[in-house]
Short mmCIF file of C-alpha atoms and ligand atoms in Angstrom, two decimals:
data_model
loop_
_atom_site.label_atom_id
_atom_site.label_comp_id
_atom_site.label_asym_id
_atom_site.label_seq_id
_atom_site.Cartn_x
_atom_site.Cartn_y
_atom_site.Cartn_z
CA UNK A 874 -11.61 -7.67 1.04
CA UNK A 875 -8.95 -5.03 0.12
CA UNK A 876 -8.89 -1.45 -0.06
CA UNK A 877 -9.32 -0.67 -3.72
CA UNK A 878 -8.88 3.40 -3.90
CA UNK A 879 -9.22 5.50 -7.12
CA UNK A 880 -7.89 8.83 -6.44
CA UNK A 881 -9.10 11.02 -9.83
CA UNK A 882 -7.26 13.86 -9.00
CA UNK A 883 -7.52 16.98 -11.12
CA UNK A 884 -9.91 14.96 -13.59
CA UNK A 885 -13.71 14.72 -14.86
CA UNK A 886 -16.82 16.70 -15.28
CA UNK A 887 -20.42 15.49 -14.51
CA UNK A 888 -21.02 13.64 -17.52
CA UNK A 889 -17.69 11.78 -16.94
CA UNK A 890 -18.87 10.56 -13.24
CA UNK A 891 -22.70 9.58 -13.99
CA UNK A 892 -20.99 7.24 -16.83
CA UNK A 893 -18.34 6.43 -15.15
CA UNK A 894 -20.20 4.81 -12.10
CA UNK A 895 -22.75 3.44 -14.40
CA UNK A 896 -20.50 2.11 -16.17
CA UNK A 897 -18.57 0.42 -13.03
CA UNK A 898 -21.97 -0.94 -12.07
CA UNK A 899 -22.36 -3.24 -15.01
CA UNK A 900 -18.59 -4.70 -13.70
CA UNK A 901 -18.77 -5.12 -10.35
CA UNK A 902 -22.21 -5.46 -8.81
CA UNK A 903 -21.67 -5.27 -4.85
CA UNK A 904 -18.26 -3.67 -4.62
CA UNK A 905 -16.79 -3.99 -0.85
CA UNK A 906 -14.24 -1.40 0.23
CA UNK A 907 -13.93 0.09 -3.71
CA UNK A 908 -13.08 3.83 -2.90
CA UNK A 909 -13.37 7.00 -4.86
CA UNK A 910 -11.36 9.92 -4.24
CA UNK A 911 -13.66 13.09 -5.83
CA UNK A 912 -12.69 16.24 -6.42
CA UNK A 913 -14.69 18.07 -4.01
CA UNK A 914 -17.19 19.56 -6.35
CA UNK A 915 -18.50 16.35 -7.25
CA UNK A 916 -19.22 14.85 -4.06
CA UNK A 917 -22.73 15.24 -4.24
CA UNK A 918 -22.99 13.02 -7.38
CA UNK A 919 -21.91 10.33 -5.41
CA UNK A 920 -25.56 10.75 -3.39
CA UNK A 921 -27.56 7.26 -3.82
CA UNK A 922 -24.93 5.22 -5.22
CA UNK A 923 -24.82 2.47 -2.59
CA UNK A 924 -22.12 0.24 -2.30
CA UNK A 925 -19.54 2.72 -3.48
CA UNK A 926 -17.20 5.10 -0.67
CA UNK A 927 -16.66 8.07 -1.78
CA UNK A 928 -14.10 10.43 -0.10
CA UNK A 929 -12.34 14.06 -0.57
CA UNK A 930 -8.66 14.71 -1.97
CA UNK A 931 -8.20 16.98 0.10
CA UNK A 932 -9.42 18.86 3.29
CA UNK A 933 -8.33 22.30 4.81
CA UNK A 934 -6.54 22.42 8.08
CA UNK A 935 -8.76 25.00 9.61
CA UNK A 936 -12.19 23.84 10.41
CA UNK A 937 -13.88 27.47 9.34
CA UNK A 938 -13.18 31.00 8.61
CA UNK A 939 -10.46 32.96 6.40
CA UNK A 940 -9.49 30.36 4.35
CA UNK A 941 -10.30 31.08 0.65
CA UNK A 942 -10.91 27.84 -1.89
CA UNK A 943 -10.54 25.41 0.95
CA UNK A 944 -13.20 22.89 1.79
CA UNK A 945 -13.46 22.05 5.32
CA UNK A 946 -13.83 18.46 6.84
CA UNK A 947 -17.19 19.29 7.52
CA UNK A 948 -17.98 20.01 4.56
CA UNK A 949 -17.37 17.41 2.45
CA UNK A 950 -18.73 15.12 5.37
CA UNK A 951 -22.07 17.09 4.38
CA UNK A 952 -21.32 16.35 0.56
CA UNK A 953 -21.10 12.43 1.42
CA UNK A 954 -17.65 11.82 1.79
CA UNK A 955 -16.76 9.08 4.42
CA UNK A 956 -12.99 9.39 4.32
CA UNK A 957 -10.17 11.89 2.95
CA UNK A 958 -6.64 11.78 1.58
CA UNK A 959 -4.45 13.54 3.77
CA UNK A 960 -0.61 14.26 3.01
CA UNK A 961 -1.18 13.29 -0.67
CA UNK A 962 2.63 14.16 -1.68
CA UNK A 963 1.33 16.06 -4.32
CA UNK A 964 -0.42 18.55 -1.59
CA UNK A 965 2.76 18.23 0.55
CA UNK A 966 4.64 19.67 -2.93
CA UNK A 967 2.12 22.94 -2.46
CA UNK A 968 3.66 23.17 0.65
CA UNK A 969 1.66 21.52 3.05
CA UNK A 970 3.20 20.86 6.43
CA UNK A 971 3.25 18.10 8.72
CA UNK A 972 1.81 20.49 11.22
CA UNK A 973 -1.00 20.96 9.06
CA UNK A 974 -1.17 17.20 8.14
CA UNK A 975 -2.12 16.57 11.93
CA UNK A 976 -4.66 19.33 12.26
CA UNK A 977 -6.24 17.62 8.70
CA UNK A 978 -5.98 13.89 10.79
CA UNK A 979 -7.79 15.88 13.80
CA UNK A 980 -10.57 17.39 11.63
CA UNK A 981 -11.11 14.65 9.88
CA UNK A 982 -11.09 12.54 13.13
CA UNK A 983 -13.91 14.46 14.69
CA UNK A 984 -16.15 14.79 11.62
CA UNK A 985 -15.87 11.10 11.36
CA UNK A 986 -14.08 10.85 8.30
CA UNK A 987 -11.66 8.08 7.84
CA UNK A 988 -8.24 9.29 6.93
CA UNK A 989 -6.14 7.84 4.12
CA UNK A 990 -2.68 8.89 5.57
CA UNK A 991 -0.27 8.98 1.95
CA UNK A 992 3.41 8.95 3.17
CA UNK A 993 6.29 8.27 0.72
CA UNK A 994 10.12 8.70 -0.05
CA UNK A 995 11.67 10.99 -3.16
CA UNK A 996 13.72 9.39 -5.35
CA UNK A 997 16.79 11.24 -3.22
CA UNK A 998 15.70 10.09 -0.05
CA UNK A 999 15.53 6.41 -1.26
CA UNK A 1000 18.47 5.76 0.76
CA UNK A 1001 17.11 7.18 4.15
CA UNK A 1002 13.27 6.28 3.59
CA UNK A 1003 13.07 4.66 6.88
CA UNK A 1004 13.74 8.30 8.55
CA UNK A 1005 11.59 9.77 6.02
CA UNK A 1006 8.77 7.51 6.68
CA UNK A 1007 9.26 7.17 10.55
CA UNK A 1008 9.28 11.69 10.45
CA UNK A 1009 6.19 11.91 8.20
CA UNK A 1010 4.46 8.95 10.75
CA UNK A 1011 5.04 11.05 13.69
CA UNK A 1012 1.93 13.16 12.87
CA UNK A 1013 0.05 10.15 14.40
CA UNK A 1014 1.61 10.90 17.40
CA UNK A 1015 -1.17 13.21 18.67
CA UNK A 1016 -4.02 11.89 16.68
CA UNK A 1017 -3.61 7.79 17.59
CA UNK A 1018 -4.40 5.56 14.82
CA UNK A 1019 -7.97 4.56 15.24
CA UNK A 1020 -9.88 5.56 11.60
CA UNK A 1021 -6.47 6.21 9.97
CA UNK A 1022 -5.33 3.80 6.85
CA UNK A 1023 -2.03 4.61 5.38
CA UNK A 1024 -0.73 4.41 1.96
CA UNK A 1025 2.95 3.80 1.25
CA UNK A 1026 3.55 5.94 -2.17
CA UNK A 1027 6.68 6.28 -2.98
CA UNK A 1028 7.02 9.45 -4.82
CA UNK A 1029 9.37 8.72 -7.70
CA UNK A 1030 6.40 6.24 -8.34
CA UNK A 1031 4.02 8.52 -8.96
CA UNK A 1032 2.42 8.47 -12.51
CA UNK A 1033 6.03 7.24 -13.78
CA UNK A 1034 5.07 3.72 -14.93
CA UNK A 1035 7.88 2.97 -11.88
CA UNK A 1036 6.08 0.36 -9.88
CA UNK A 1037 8.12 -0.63 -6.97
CA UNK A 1038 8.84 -4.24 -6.64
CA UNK A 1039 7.38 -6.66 -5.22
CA UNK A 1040 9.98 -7.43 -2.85
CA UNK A 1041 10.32 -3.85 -2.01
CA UNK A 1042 6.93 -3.51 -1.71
CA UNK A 1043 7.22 -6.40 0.93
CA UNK A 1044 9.72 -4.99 2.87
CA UNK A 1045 8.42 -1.06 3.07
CA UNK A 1046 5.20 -2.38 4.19
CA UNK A 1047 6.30 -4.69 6.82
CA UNK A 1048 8.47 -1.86 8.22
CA UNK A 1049 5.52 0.39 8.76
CA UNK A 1050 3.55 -2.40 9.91
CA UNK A 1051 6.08 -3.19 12.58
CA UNK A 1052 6.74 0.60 13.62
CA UNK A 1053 2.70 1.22 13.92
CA UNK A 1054 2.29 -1.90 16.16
CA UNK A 1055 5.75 -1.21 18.34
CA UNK A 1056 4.17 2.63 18.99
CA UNK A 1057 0.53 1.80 19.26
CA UNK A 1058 0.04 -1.60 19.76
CA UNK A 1059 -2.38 -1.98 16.18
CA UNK A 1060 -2.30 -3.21 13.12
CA UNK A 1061 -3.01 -0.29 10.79
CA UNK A 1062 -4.22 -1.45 6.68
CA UNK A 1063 -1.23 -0.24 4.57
CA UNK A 1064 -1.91 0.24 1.10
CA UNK A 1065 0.45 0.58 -1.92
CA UNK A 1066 0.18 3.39 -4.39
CA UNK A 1067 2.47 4.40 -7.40
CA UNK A 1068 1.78 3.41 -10.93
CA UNK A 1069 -1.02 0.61 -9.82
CA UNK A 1070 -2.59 -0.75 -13.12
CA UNK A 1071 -4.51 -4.18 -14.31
CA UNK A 1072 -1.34 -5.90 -15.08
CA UNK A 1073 0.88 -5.53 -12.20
CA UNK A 1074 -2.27 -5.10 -9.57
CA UNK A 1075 -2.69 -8.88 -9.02
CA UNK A 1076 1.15 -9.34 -7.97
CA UNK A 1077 0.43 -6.60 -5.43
CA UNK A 1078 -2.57 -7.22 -3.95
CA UNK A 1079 -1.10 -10.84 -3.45
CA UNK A 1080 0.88 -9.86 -1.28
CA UNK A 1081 0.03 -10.24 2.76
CA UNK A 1082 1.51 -6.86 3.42
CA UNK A 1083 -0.37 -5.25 1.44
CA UNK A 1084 -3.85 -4.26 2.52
CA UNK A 1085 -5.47 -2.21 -0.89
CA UNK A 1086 -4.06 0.03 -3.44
CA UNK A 1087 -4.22 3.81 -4.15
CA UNK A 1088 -4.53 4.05 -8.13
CA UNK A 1089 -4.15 7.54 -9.96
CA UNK A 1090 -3.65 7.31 -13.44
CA UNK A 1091 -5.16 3.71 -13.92
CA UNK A 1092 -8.52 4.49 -12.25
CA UNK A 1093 -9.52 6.67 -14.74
CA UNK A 1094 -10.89 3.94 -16.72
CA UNK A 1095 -13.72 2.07 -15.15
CA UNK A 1096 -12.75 -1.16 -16.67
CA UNK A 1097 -9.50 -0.60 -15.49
CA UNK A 1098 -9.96 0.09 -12.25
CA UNK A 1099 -12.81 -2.91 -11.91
CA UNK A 1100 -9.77 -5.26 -13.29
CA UNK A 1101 -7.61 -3.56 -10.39
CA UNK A 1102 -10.71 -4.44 -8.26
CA UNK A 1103 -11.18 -8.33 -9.11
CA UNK A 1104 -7.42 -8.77 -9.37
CA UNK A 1105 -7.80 -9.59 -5.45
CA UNK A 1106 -10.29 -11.88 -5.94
P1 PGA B 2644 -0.65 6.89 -10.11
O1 PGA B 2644 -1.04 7.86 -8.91
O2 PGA B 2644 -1.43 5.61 -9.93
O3 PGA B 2644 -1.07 7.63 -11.34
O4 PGA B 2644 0.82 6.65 -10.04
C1 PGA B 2644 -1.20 7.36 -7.60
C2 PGA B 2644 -1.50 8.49 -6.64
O5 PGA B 2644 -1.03 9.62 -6.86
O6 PGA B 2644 -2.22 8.29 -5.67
#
């Protein structure tokens, strides 16, 4: 089965997540490998609901101390998340570094959080993206790839209705694919994120390349998001 990931971003309240997941439940029974991306402060409602991963958008790069509003690794390990998005490009538009990407990876390593590595082009750097992409990889350089999944987002796809193409798609992915294995001898899961919704999801997940899909906008509807789901199927 894929990777179906629902990132909510800055979105919901707890009455939105209890119906939301019961809600989900009456469309997909036993979900395999359907991810939620929380924000942090509702973690804990994901307590009990079996059969659905829940992760964090976000983790700090400093494992404790002087770090107001931050939410450590730890942390939201203790709140039930089993993986994190790390590099999200709308944290590396804050200003997060690469430096700080890696010392997310290690954290998130060592608490035993899978990391959902998000990596991704501008619109200006279309014509370079395989610098781009190979420069924002490097941060796997120290941190090895075991428990990391990465998600190809282009940016200019990002909540545009701009879907890349298929054959794009096709060719990004097997790219990274081929750069991962050449530097570390494994396959790493590559998913595709960027305008994802229940009509052009099937064409996607179709593809070999392609190992799951990171949905923003689209996930915000549990219908939606369970047609994103069974479009593998
Ligand atoms: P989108 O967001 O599906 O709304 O384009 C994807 C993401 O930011 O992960």
């Amino acid at each position: 089965m894929k990777y179906i990931v629902a990132n909510f971003k800055l979105n919901g309240n707890t009455q939105f997540f209890k119906s939301y997941f019961k809600e989900i439940k009456k469309y997909v029974k036993k979900p395999t490998n359907m991810m939620f991306a929380m924000p942090n402060c509702y973690l804990h409602l994901s307590k009990g609901l079996s059969n659905f991963i829940v992760g964090a958008q976000n983790i700090s790069h400093k494992s404790s101390g002087a770090c107001t509003g931050e939410i450590s690794a730890e942390m939201a390990r203790d709140l039930g998340a089993q993986f994190c998005l790390v590099g999200h490009s709308e944290c590396r538009k804050r200003g997060e570094t690469d430096n700080q990407i890696e010392q997310k990876l290690k954290l998130a390593k060592q608490n035993g959080l899978t990391s959902i590595l998000c990596i991704g082009e501008a619109l200006d750097e279309k014509p370079v993206f395989r610098q781009v992409l190979k420069r924002q990889l490097q941060v796997l350089e120290n941190v090895g790839i075991d428990n990391i999944i990465i998600a190809y987002e282009p940016v200019w796809a990002i909540g545009t209705n701009k879907t890349a193409t298929t054959r794009d798609i096709k060719s990004v992915h097997g790219f990274i694919k081929k750069f991962v294995l050449e530097k570390y001898g494994k396959d790493v899961p590559v998913l595709y994120g960027g305008s994802v919704n229940a009509i052009n999801s099937r064409d996607i997940l179709g593809l070999d390349v392609v190992d799951g899909v990171l949905v923003g906008g689209a996930s915000l509807n549990a219908l939606n998001f369970s047609s994103i789901y069974k479009s593998q199927l």
